[in-house]
mmCIF file of C-alpha atoms in Angstrom:
data_model
loop_
_atom_site.group_PDB
_atom_site.id
_atom_site.type_symbol
_atom_site.label_atom_id
_atom_site.label_comp_id
_atom_site.label_asym_id
_atom_site.label_seq_id
_atom_site.Cartn_x
_atom_site.Cartn_y
_atom_site.Cartn_z
ATOM 1 C CA MET R 1 17.649 -62.224 5.859
ATOM 2 C CA GLN R 2 18.859 -59.019 7.512
ATOM 3 C CA TYR R 3 19.243 -57.393 4.112
ATOM 4 C CA LEU R 4 15.735 -58.391 3.156
ATOM 5 C CA ILE R 5 14.371 -56.947 6.387
ATOM 6 C CA ALA R 6 16.309 -53.709 5.838
ATOM 7 C CA ILE R 7 15.025 -53.466 2.269
ATOM 8 C CA ALA R 8 11.476 -54.150 3.437
ATOM 9 C CA ILE R 9 11.731 -51.481 6.118
ATOM 10 C CA ALA R 10 13.172 -48.991 3.590
ATOM 11 C CA VAL R 11 10.373 -49.690 1.127
ATOM 12 C CA PHE R 12 7.815 -49.366 3.920
ATOM 13 C CA LEU R 13 9.288 -46.030 5.072
ATOM 14 C CA TYR R 14 9.412 -44.746 1.515
ATOM 15 C CA LEU R 15 5.802 -45.691 0.816
ATOM 16 C CA PHE R 16 4.663 -44.414 4.208
ATOM 17 C CA GLN R 17 6.370 -41.004 3.897
ATOM 18 C CA SER R 18 5.248 -40.733 0.278
ATOM 19 C CA ARG R 19 1.620 -41.270 1.199
ATOM 20 C CA TYR R 20 1.938 -39.080 4.286
ATOM 21 C CA TYR R 21 3.448 -36.212 2.295
ATOM 22 C CA ARG R 22 0.798 -36.571 -0.372
ATOM 23 C CA ASN R 23 -1.985 -36.164 2.202
ATOM 24 C CA HIS R 24 -0.433 -33.765 4.704
ATOM 25 C CA TRP R 25 2.302 -31.658 3.061
ATOM 26 C CA SER R 26 0.031 -28.588 2.947
ATOM 27 C CA ASP R 27 -1.288 -28.920 6.524
ATOM 28 C CA GLY R 28 -0.437 -25.852 8.578
ATOM 29 C CA LEU R 29 1.464 -24.325 5.644
ATOM 30 C CA THR R 30 0.778 -20.674 4.866
ATOM 31 C CA VAL R 31 2.454 -18.562 2.206
ATOM 32 C CA ASP R 32 1.845 -14.837 2.001
ATOM 33 C CA ILE R 33 3.378 -12.397 -0.477
ATOM 34 C CA SER R 34 2.864 -8.703 0.171
ATOM 35 C CA TYR R 35 4.146 -5.275 -0.815
ATOM 36 C CA SER R 36 5.691 -2.993 1.789
ATOM 37 C CA ARG R 37 3.588 -0.077 0.501
ATOM 38 C CA SER R 38 0.124 0.149 -0.983
ATOM 39 C CA HIS R 39 0.941 3.042 -3.322
ATOM 40 C CA VAL R 40 4.095 4.562 -4.767
ATOM 41 C CA HIS R 41 5.200 6.839 -7.575
ATOM 42 C CA ILE R 42 7.300 5.656 -10.487
ATOM 43 C CA GLY R 43 10.906 5.230 -9.376
ATOM 44 C CA ASP R 44 10.180 4.721 -5.670
ATOM 45 C CA THR R 45 11.665 1.701 -3.899
ATOM 46 C CA VAL R 46 9.313 -1.061 -2.762
ATOM 47 C CA GLU R 47 9.925 -4.316 -0.897
ATOM 48 C CA LEU R 48 8.188 -7.523 -1.866
ATOM 49 C CA THR R 49 7.998 -9.804 1.178
ATOM 50 C CA GLU R 50 7.618 -13.597 1.031
ATOM 51 C CA GLN R 51 6.489 -15.159 4.310
ATOM 52 C CA ILE R 52 6.367 -18.958 4.712
ATOM 53 C CA THR R 53 5.065 -20.527 7.901
ATOM 54 C CA ASN R 54 5.051 -24.294 8.551
ATOM 55 C CA ARG R 55 2.931 -24.996 11.641
ATOM 56 C CA LYS R 56 3.480 -28.743 11.748
ATOM 57 C CA LYS R 57 6.398 -30.976 12.741
ATOM 58 C CA LEU R 58 6.745 -32.425 9.255
ATOM 59 C CA PRO R 59 9.627 -30.659 7.476
ATOM 60 C CA LEU R 60 9.542 -29.628 3.823
ATOM 61 C CA PRO R 61 13.024 -30.344 2.458
ATOM 62 C CA VAL R 62 12.402 -28.351 -0.735
ATOM 63 C CA LEU R 63 9.541 -25.908 -1.212
ATOM 64 C CA TYR R 64 9.319 -23.938 -4.448
ATOM 65 C CA VAL R 65 7.289 -20.723 -4.325
ATOM 66 C CA LYS R 66 6.333 -19.609 -7.835
ATOM 67 C CA PHE R 67 4.562 -16.385 -8.763
ATOM 68 C CA LYS R 68 4.530 -13.649 -11.383
ATOM 69 C CA THR R 69 4.653 -9.866 -11.181
ATOM 70 C CA SER R 70 4.802 -7.108 -13.766
ATOM 71 C CA ARG R 71 7.844 -7.041 -16.018
ATOM 72 C CA THR R 72 7.979 -3.283 -15.352
ATOM 73 C CA PHE R 73 9.188 -4.005 -11.794
ATOM 74 C CA LEU R 74 12.979 -3.647 -11.776
ATOM 75 C CA TYR R 75 14.385 -5.949 -9.083
ATOM 76 C CA ASP R 76 17.805 -5.656 -7.482
ATOM 77 C CA THR R 77 18.489 -9.277 -8.395
ATOM 78 C CA GLU R 78 17.261 -11.475 -11.216
ATOM 79 C CA GLU R 79 18.294 -14.801 -9.673
ATOM 80 C CA ASN R 80 15.579 -17.481 -9.813
ATOM 81 C CA ALA R 81 13.684 -15.351 -12.317
ATOM 82 C CA ALA R 82 12.614 -15.443 -15.944
ATOM 83 C CA ILE R 83 11.310 -12.414 -17.858
ATOM 84 C CA SER R 84 8.965 -12.575 -20.827
ATOM 85 C CA ASP R 85 5.465 -11.094 -20.805
ATOM 86 C CA TYR R 86 5.700 -11.146 -16.979
ATOM 87 C CA TYR R 87 8.452 -11.346 -14.398
ATOM 88 C CA TYR R 88 8.334 -14.963 -13.191
ATOM 89 C CA ARG R 89 9.993 -15.986 -9.925
ATOM 90 C CA ASN R 90 10.772 -19.469 -8.657
ATOM 91 C CA ASP R 91 12.199 -19.232 -5.132
ATOM 92 C CA ALA R 92 13.381 -22.358 -3.284
ATOM 93 C CA PHE R 93 13.091 -22.792 0.490
ATOM 94 C CA SER R 94 14.012 -25.556 2.931
ATOM 95 C CA VAL R 95 11.453 -25.363 5.715
ATOM 96 C CA LEU R 96 11.790 -27.224 8.996
ATOM 97 C CA GLY R 97 8.910 -28.173 11.225
ATOM 98 C CA ASN R 98 7.311 -25.254 13.109
ATOM 99 C CA GLN R 99 9.441 -22.699 11.281
ATOM 100 C CA HIS R 100 8.723 -19.222 9.924
ATOM 101 C CA ILE R 101 10.806 -17.810 7.068
ATOM 102 C CA THR R 102 10.778 -14.266 5.677
ATOM 103 C CA ARG R 103 12.528 -13.166 2.514
ATOM 104 C CA LYS R 104 12.491 -9.628 1.086
ATOM 105 C CA LEU R 105 13.126 -8.464 -2.463
ATOM 106 C CA LYS R 106 13.596 -4.818 -3.414
ATOM 107 C CA PHE R 107 12.377 -3.386 -6.712
ATOM 108 C CA CYS R 108 11.504 -0.099 -8.417
ATOM 109 C CA PRO R 109 8.307 0.267 -10.516
ATOM 110 C CA SER R 110 9.117 1.785 -13.884
ATOM 111 C CA GLN R 111 5.566 2.275 -15.192
ATOM 112 C CA ARG R 112 2.238 3.562 -13.927
ATOM 113 C CA GLY R 113 -0.438 0.983 -13.207
ATOM 114 C CA TYR R 114 -2.634 -1.071 -10.893
ATOM 115 C CA PHE R 115 -0.917 -4.343 -10.053
ATOM 116 C CA THR R 116 -2.282 -7.380 -8.238
ATOM 117 C CA LEU R 117 -0.661 -10.588 -7.069
ATOM 118 C CA ASP R 118 -3.579 -12.907 -6.441
ATOM 119 C CA SER R 119 -2.162 -16.437 -6.555
ATOM 120 C CA VAL R 120 0.965 -18.419 -5.648
ATOM 121 C CA ASN R 121 1.993 -21.828 -6.962
ATOM 122 C CA LEU R 122 3.648 -24.204 -4.475
ATOM 123 C CA VAL R 123 5.723 -27.276 -5.348
ATOM 124 C CA VAL R 124 7.064 -29.667 -2.668
ATOM 125 C CA ASN R 125 9.382 -32.680 -2.767
ATOM 126 C CA ASP R 126 9.150 -35.541 -0.307
ATOM 127 C CA LEU R 127 11.993 -36.673 1.992
ATOM 128 C CA PHE R 128 13.531 -38.909 -0.673
ATOM 129 C CA MET R 129 13.238 -36.180 -3.354
ATOM 130 C CA GLN R 130 11.382 -38.634 -5.571
ATOM 131 C CA LYS R 131 7.797 -37.440 -5.459
ATOM 132 C CA THR R 132 6.531 -33.958 -6.266
ATOM 133 C CA TYR R 133 3.297 -32.398 -4.986
ATOM 134 C CA ALA R 134 1.830 -29.091 -6.091
ATOM 135 C CA GLY R 135 -0.914 -26.685 -5.132
ATOM 136 C CA ILE R 136 -2.181 -23.149 -5.686
ATOM 137 C CA ARG R 137 -2.814 -20.665 -2.889
ATOM 138 C CA ASP R 138 -4.825 -17.458 -3.059
ATOM 139 C CA ASN R 139 -2.923 -14.291 -2.332
ATOM 140 C CA HIS R 140 -4.097 -10.729 -1.814
ATOM 141 C CA ALA R 141 -1.527 -8.076 -2.698
ATOM 142 C CA VAL R 142 -2.289 -4.814 -4.496
ATOM 143 C CA LEU R 143 0.088 -2.066 -5.527
ATOM 144 C CA TYR R 144 -0.869 1.282 -7.059
ATOM 145 C CA VAL R 145 1.939 2.893 -9.044
ATOM 146 C CA TYR R 146 1.034 6.546 -9.449
ATOM 147 C CA PRO R 147 2.093 8.649 -12.442
ATOM 148 C CA LYS R 148 5.378 10.476 -12.168
ATOM 149 C CA LEU R 149 5.073 14.076 -10.986
ATOM 150 C CA LEU R 150 6.786 16.429 -13.434
ATOM 151 C CA LYS R 151 9.399 18.520 -11.656
ATOM 152 C CA ASN R 152 11.183 20.330 -14.463
ATOM 153 C CA ARG R 153 11.102 24.123 -14.298
ATOM 154 C CA GLN R 154 8.921 24.506 -17.386
ATOM 155 C CA SER R 155 6.179 22.203 -16.061
ATOM 156 C CA LEU R 156 6.131 23.898 -12.660
ATOM 157 C CA LEU R 157 5.898 27.351 -14.253
ATOM 158 C CA LEU R 158 3.008 26.286 -16.480
ATOM 159 C CA THR R 159 1.190 24.661 -13.555
ATOM 160 C CA ASN R 160 1.492 27.866 -11.529
ATOM 161 C CA SER R 161 0.405 29.930 -14.551
ATOM 162 C CA VAL R 162 -2.777 27.885 -15.067
ATOM 163 C CA ILE R 163 -3.662 28.007 -11.381
ATOM 164 C CA GLY R 164 -2.904 31.736 -11.250
ATOM 165 C CA ASP R 165 -5.187 32.422 -14.232
ATOM 166 C CA ILE R 166 -8.021 30.482 -12.603
ATOM 167 C CA LEU R 167 -7.642 32.355 -9.335
ATOM 168 C CA THR R 168 -7.470 35.710 -11.141
ATOM 169 C CA LYS R 169 -10.384 35.232 -13.542
ATOM 170 C CA ASP R 170 -12.816 33.196 -11.510
ATOM 171 C CA PHE R 171 -13.786 35.584 -8.733
ATOM 172 C CA TYR R 172 -17.443 35.982 -7.862
ATOM 173 C CA GLU R 173 -19.423 37.833 -5.210
ATOM 174 C CA ASP R 174 -20.259 35.559 -2.281
ATOM 175 C CA PRO R 175 -23.794 36.398 -1.006
ATOM 176 C CA LEU R 176 -22.989 34.808 2.356
ATOM 177 C CA SER R 177 -19.990 37.035 3.127
ATOM 178 C CA PHE R 178 -21.561 40.414 4.018
ATOM 179 C CA ARG R 179 -19.104 43.306 3.744
ATOM 180 C CA GLY R 180 -21.046 46.512 4.343
ATOM 181 C CA ILE R 181 -23.502 49.097 2.959
ATOM 182 C CA ARG R 182 -22.933 51.824 0.349
ATOM 183 C CA ASP R 183 -24.937 54.225 -1.808
ATOM 184 C CA TYR R 184 -26.928 52.896 -4.740
ATOM 185 C CA SER R 185 -25.580 53.355 -8.289
ATOM 186 C CA ASN R 186 -27.172 52.848 -11.714
ATOM 187 C CA GLN R 187 -25.222 49.622 -12.240
ATOM 188 C CA ASP R 188 -26.650 47.927 -9.131
ATOM 189 C CA SER R 189 -29.449 45.388 -9.244
ATOM 190 C CA MET R 190 -32.654 46.043 -7.303
ATOM 191 C CA ARG R 191 -32.065 42.734 -5.508
ATOM 192 C CA VAL R 192 -29.111 44.104 -3.527
ATOM 193 C CA ILE R 193 -30.974 47.138 -2.126
ATOM 194 C CA ASN R 194 -31.112 47.145 1.663
ATOM 195 C CA TRP R 195 -34.616 48.554 2.231
ATOM 196 C CA LYS R 196 -34.199 48.880 5.963
ATOM 197 C CA ALA R 197 -31.055 50.998 5.595
ATOM 198 C CA THR R 198 -32.736 52.951 2.762
ATOM 199 C CA ALA R 199 -35.697 53.874 4.992
ATOM 200 C CA LYS R 200 -33.397 54.864 7.830
ATOM 201 C CA ASN R 201 -31.140 57.113 5.712
ATOM 202 C CA GLY R 202 -33.710 58.481 3.260
ATOM 203 C CA SER R 203 -31.675 57.412 0.196
ATOM 204 C CA LEU R 204 -31.134 54.127 -1.599
ATOM 205 C CA LYS R 205 -28.535 51.899 0.042
ATOM 206 C CA VAL R 206 -27.208 48.548 -1.187
ATOM 207 C CA ASN R 207 -25.450 45.631 0.471
ATOM 208 C CA THR R 208 -21.901 44.769 -0.557
ATOM 209 C CA TYR R 209 -20.197 41.406 -0.242
ATOM 210 C CA PHE R 210 -16.655 40.103 -0.234
ATOM 211 C CA ASP R 211 -15.402 38.467 -3.410
ATOM 212 C CA SER R 212 -14.795 34.746 -3.170
ATOM 213 C CA GLN R 213 -12.612 32.731 -5.529
ATOM 214 C CA ASN R 214 -13.938 29.681 -7.306
ATOM 215 C CA THR R 215 -12.248 26.606 -5.832
ATOM 216 C CA SER R 216 -14.100 23.869 -7.709
ATOM 217 C CA ILE R 217 -12.448 22.355 -10.786
ATOM 218 C CA THR R 218 -13.528 19.613 -13.163
ATOM 219 C CA LEU R 219 -10.658 17.952 -15.014
ATOM 220 C CA LEU R 220 -11.400 16.243 -18.330
ATOM 221 C CA LEU R 221 -8.583 14.038 -19.569
ATOM 222 C CA ASN R 222 -8.820 13.158 -23.268
ATOM 223 C CA LEU R 223 -6.313 10.453 -24.182
ATOM 224 C CA ASP R 224 -7.014 10.560 -27.910
ATOM 225 C CA THR R 225 -4.059 12.098 -29.754
ATOM 226 C CA HIS R 226 -3.791 14.554 -32.654
ATOM 227 C CA THR R 227 -1.376 12.328 -34.604
ATOM 228 C CA MET R 228 -0.099 8.758 -34.320
ATOM 229 C CA GLN R 229 3.538 9.729 -33.781
ATOM 230 C CA ARG R 230 4.979 8.620 -30.415
ATOM 231 C CA MET R 231 1.410 8.104 -29.237
ATOM 232 C CA ASP R 232 2.178 5.896 -26.209
ATOM 233 C CA ILE R 233 4.787 8.311 -24.848
ATOM 234 C CA LEU R 234 2.425 11.242 -25.321
ATOM 235 C CA ARG R 235 -0.483 9.559 -23.533
ATOM 236 C CA GLU R 236 1.607 8.702 -20.487
ATOM 237 C CA TYR R 237 2.940 12.260 -20.443
ATOM 238 C CA MET R 238 -0.612 13.607 -20.461
ATOM 239 C CA ILE R 239 -1.400 11.454 -17.442
ATOM 240 C CA CYS R 240 1.748 12.742 -15.701
ATOM 241 C CA SER R 241 0.848 16.363 -16.439
ATOM 242 C CA THR R 242 -2.675 15.741 -15.089
ATOM 243 C CA ALA R 243 -1.209 14.290 -11.892
ATOM 244 C CA THR R 244 1.115 17.289 -11.570
ATOM 245 C CA LEU R 245 -1.810 19.724 -11.908
ATOM 246 C CA ILE R 246 -3.894 17.759 -9.403
ATOM 247 C CA ASN R 247 -1.068 17.679 -6.865
ATOM 248 C CA SER R 248 -0.626 21.466 -7.012
ATOM 249 C CA MET R 249 -4.356 22.246 -7.001
ATOM 250 C CA ILE R 250 -5.139 20.037 -4.003
ATOM 251 C CA ALA R 251 -2.260 21.707 -2.131
ATOM 252 C CA ARG R 252 -3.926 25.075 -2.791
ATOM 253 C CA GLY R 253 -7.302 23.948 -1.470
ATOM 254 C CA PHE R 254 -9.174 23.300 -4.718
ATOM 255 C CA SER R 255 -11.985 20.763 -4.905
ATOM 256 C CA ILE R 256 -11.322 18.437 -7.830
ATOM 257 C CA ARG R 257 -13.542 16.234 -9.966
ATOM 258 C CA LEU R 258 -11.854 14.003 -12.548
ATOM 259 C CA THR R 259 -13.101 12.202 -15.614
ATOM 260 C CA ALA R 260 -11.228 10.497 -18.462
ATOM 261 C CA ASN R 261 -12.269 8.811 -21.674
ATOM 262 C CA ALA R 262 -10.051 5.767 -21.036
ATOM 263 C CA PRO R 263 -11.548 2.797 -19.147
ATOM 264 C CA ASP R 264 -10.916 2.049 -15.486
ATOM 265 C CA VAL R 265 -9.407 -1.457 -15.154
ATOM 266 C CA LEU R 266 -11.768 -2.217 -12.249
ATOM 267 C CA THR R 267 -15.043 -1.196 -13.912
ATOM 268 C CA GLY R 268 -14.301 -1.236 -17.631
ATOM 269 C CA LYS R 269 -16.065 2.130 -17.885
ATOM 270 C CA PRO R 270 -14.633 5.641 -18.401
ATOM 271 C CA LEU R 271 -12.867 6.837 -15.277
ATOM 272 C CA PHE R 272 -14.891 9.142 -13.031
ATOM 273 C CA VAL R 273 -13.879 10.425 -9.589
ATOM 274 C CA GLU R 274 -16.403 12.548 -7.684
ATOM 275 C CA THR R 275 -15.607 16.014 -6.347
ATOM 276 C CA GLY R 276 -13.512 16.179 -3.204
ATOM 277 C CA ALA R 277 -10.569 17.885 -1.546
ATOM 278 C CA GLY R 278 -7.730 17.112 0.831
ATOM 279 C CA ASN R 279 -5.033 14.464 0.974
ATOM 280 C CA GLU R 280 -7.411 11.508 1.096
ATOM 281 C CA HIS R 281 -9.080 12.690 -2.109
ATOM 282 C CA LEU R 282 -5.654 13.254 -3.655
ATOM 283 C CA GLN R 283 -4.952 9.536 -3.159
ATOM 284 C CA ALA R 284 -8.298 8.651 -4.771
ATOM 285 C CA LEU R 285 -7.446 10.810 -7.808
ATOM 286 C CA PHE R 286 -3.958 9.307 -8.155
ATOM 287 C CA GLN R 287 -5.420 5.804 -7.832
ATOM 288 C CA GLY R 288 -7.872 6.600 -10.605
ATOM 289 C CA LEU R 289 -5.040 7.727 -12.880
ATOM 290 C CA ALA R 290 -3.067 4.581 -12.018
ATOM 291 C CA ARG R 291 -6.021 2.391 -13.053
ATOM 292 C CA LEU R 292 -6.394 3.900 -16.540
ATOM 293 C CA ASP R 293 -6.164 1.146 -19.152
ATOM 294 C CA LEU R 294 -4.658 2.460 -22.386
ATOM 295 C CA THR R 295 -4.896 -0.898 -24.171
ATOM 296 C CA LYS R 296 -8.701 -0.797 -24.486
ATOM 297 C CA GLU R 297 -10.908 1.336 -26.719
ATOM 298 C CA PHE R 298 -11.482 4.939 -25.619
ATOM 299 C CA THR R 299 -14.819 6.702 -25.324
ATOM 300 C CA ASP R 300 -15.458 9.755 -27.498
ATOM 301 C CA ILE R 301 -14.666 12.775 -25.294
ATOM 302 C CA SER R 302 -17.655 14.647 -26.765
ATOM 303 C CA MET R 303 -20.005 12.525 -24.634
ATOM 304 C CA PHE R 304 -18.895 14.562 -21.613
ATOM 305 C CA PHE R 305 -20.020 17.814 -23.246
ATOM 306 C CA GLU R 306 -23.673 17.037 -23.963
ATOM 307 C CA GLY R 307 -26.392 14.628 -22.899
ATOM 308 C CA GLU R 308 -26.806 12.503 -19.806
ATOM 309 C CA ASN R 309 -23.049 12.037 -19.370
ATOM 310 C CA SER R 310 -22.245 15.747 -19.544
ATOM 311 C CA VAL R 311 -20.045 17.107 -16.749
ATOM 312 C CA PHE R 312 -21.132 20.683 -17.478
ATOM 313 C CA GLU R 313 -23.740 21.744 -14.918
ATOM 314 C CA GLU R 314 -26.347 23.968 -16.567
ATOM 315 C CA LYS R 315 -27.272 25.971 -13.476
ATOM 316 C CA ASP R 316 -23.816 26.224 -11.921
ATOM 317 C CA LYS R 317 -21.225 28.049 -13.998
ATOM 318 C CA SER R 318 -18.968 28.826 -11.042
ATOM 319 C CA THR R 319 -16.902 25.673 -11.658
ATOM 320 C CA SER R 320 -13.764 25.870 -13.785
ATOM 321 C CA TYR R 321 -13.254 23.169 -16.419
ATOM 322 C CA LEU R 322 -9.781 22.040 -17.470
ATOM 323 C CA LEU R 323 -9.529 19.912 -20.600
ATOM 324 C CA ILE R 324 -6.170 18.137 -20.969
ATOM 325 C CA SER R 325 -6.049 16.985 -24.572
ATOM 326 C CA ASN R 326 -3.496 16.588 -27.322
ATOM 327 C CA TYR R 327 -6.354 16.020 -29.760
ATOM 328 C CA ARG R 328 -7.439 19.446 -31.032
ATOM 329 C CA LYS R 329 -9.374 18.945 -34.231
ATOM 330 C CA GLU R 330 -12.404 20.915 -35.387
ATOM 331 C CA ASN R 331 -15.101 18.822 -33.717
ATOM 332 C CA LEU R 332 -13.612 19.159 -30.227
ATOM 333 C CA LEU R 333 -12.583 22.814 -30.585
ATOM 334 C CA SER R 334 -16.095 23.826 -31.657
ATOM 335 C CA GLN R 335 -17.590 22.153 -28.585
ATOM 336 C CA CYS R 336 -15.090 23.899 -26.320
ATOM 337 C CA LEU R 337 -15.733 27.262 -27.966
ATOM 338 C CA GLU R 338 -19.472 26.758 -27.591
ATOM 339 C CA LYS R 339 -19.074 26.167 -23.851
ATOM 340 C CA GLN R 340 -16.919 29.264 -23.468
ATOM 341 C CA GLN R 341 -19.487 31.394 -25.298
ATOM 342 C CA GLN R 342 -22.202 29.948 -23.054
ATOM 343 C CA GLY R 343 -20.353 31.399 -20.076
ATOM 344 C CA TYR R 344 -18.438 28.382 -18.822
ATOM 345 C CA SER R 345 -14.913 28.921 -17.575
ATOM 346 C CA LEU R 346 -13.071 26.384 -19.736
ATOM 347 C CA TYR R 347 -9.307 26.016 -20.128
ATOM 348 C CA PHE R 348 -7.647 23.895 -22.817
ATOM 349 C CA ILE R 349 -4.243 22.405 -21.917
ATOM 350 C CA CYS R 350 -2.450 20.696 -24.788
ATOM 351 C CA PRO R 351 0.637 18.570 -23.996
ATOM 352 C CA GLU R 352 2.636 18.372 -27.204
ATOM 353 C CA PHE R 353 6.105 17.914 -28.639
ATOM 354 C CA SER R 354 7.487 21.348 -29.558
ATOM 355 C CA SER R 355 7.867 20.450 -33.256
ATOM 356 C CA HIS R 356 4.096 19.961 -33.559
ATOM 357 C CA CYS R 357 2.918 23.176 -31.876
ATOM 358 C CA SER R 358 1.207 25.834 -33.994
ATOM 359 C CA GLU R 359 -0.383 29.165 -33.101
ATOM 360 C CA THR R 360 -3.316 28.396 -35.417
ATOM 361 C CA ASP R 361 -4.191 25.105 -33.722
ATOM 362 C CA PHE R 362 -6.966 26.658 -31.639
ATOM 363 C CA TYR R 363 -8.667 28.560 -34.446
ATOM 364 C CA VAL R 364 -12.110 27.257 -35.375
ATOM 365 C CA ASN R 365 -12.665 27.455 -39.152
ATOM 366 C CA GLN R 366 -15.566 29.869 -39.772
ATOM 367 C CA SER R 367 -16.490 28.157 -43.030
ATOM 368 C CA ARG R 368 -17.584 25.112 -41.054
ATOM 369 C CA PHE R 369 -20.170 26.912 -38.925
ATOM 370 C CA SER R 370 -23.179 24.800 -39.694
ATOM 371 C CA GLY R 371 -25.328 22.252 -37.992
ATOM 372 C CA LYS R 372 -24.549 21.733 -34.342
ATOM 373 C CA ASN R 373 -22.021 24.634 -34.134
ATOM 374 C CA ARG R 374 -24.131 27.224 -35.965
ATOM 375 C CA HIS R 375 -24.624 29.136 -32.680
ATOM 376 C CA ILE R 376 -20.914 29.985 -32.407
ATOM 377 C CA ASP R 377 -20.149 33.646 -32.962
ATOM 378 C CA PRO R 378 -17.810 33.699 -36.023
ATOM 379 C CA LYS R 379 -16.295 36.989 -34.842
ATOM 380 C CA ASN R 380 -14.861 35.188 -31.832
ATOM 381 C CA ALA R 381 -13.760 31.924 -33.425
ATOM 382 C CA VAL R 382 -10.508 31.535 -31.507
ATOM 383 C CA LEU R 383 -10.576 29.313 -28.434
ATOM 384 C CA LEU R 384 -9.594 31.243 -25.308
ATOM 385 C CA ASN R 385 -7.589 30.136 -22.265
ATOM 386 C CA THR R 386 -5.342 27.744 -24.203
ATOM 387 C CA TYR R 387 -1.920 26.471 -23.171
ATOM 388 C CA PHE R 388 0.694 24.346 -24.917
ATOM 389 C CA TRP R 389 2.466 22.082 -22.422
ATOM 390 C CA GLU R 390 5.713 21.191 -24.152
ATOM 391 C CA VAL R 391 6.746 17.571 -23.619
ATOM 392 C CA THR R 392 10.166 17.544 -21.986
ATOM 393 C CA PRO R 393 12.289 14.731 -23.511
ATOM 394 C CA ASP R 394 14.014 13.713 -20.260
ATOM 395 C CA GLU R 395 10.635 13.426 -18.477
ATOM 396 C CA ALA R 396 8.756 11.634 -21.277
#
């Protein structure tokens, strides 16, 4: 009889705890996975933190926390992990009642991107390890991995050269910065004559103003390539060189506007970041570059030259335009040359492997001057302000 009673009690306890776990295992249970930083550059160290809190007396003898992150995250340890198209983790915890557990995992991002961790799968066993219960929890973790900043000597010299050329060439007279009065000369416009000073002195006098440098730049990033060879490496290098230019220009006080013909992962449309300056805007520009999706179809870069999507302001030619493009075929070169001959300050930066560089790459064939490029002066058919940015193997 005693054995029967013991068996009956055991069966009752098993059924009771089984039903109780089924209905209440998730009560007061919170799981949060977060990154220690919201944005990093490639190669920086980041901590992924798992926090489990059980706010009830019922213990969870075995709790499995399952989630996936990018396979480009290089963790210090690969225990409890499987790597295929993603990096899958399956971490086991034993959680007592009213207990908080924190576990940290260090990793280094190896590729640029915008990464989210928006759900966590939970699996729990009951006290007798016989029944399994599962659920999915929402999670909100976002990590921006910015492009790598190029630090080799060649890249830094070219960056300084481009910025120096812009500062040297793009000076204009600021009508708000009065400098003084001088005698009139035949080259002066009637608009600058100071009539009050002229009447007082009995001879024509003109106002003079201090020169001011143009500090507004529009960056156009064209991710189409000239050839198919090592295309993926080249595209990422172009993004890195753009980030390097932006970092240096913001540090020198430039206002930057950025557009690219690759889609933004958040909008599905070509990337566009409005004009701004300062460190906060620098983060917005880097975030835009991180969100570029190179797996989707690109927009034709020519749409930014004409029409409603044009970034070239007709009435304001004080802005400098920097086109970063490995693609340099006739159709694009003719559009760039047209803008230069219209008075726009346009610079063409071409990241390329050294074996593919040619001095004739920026020459527009005169025999093709017809149709839309008929207005180009054939005597000046070489694109100005061009730079080859040689891809450095150890940075690619």
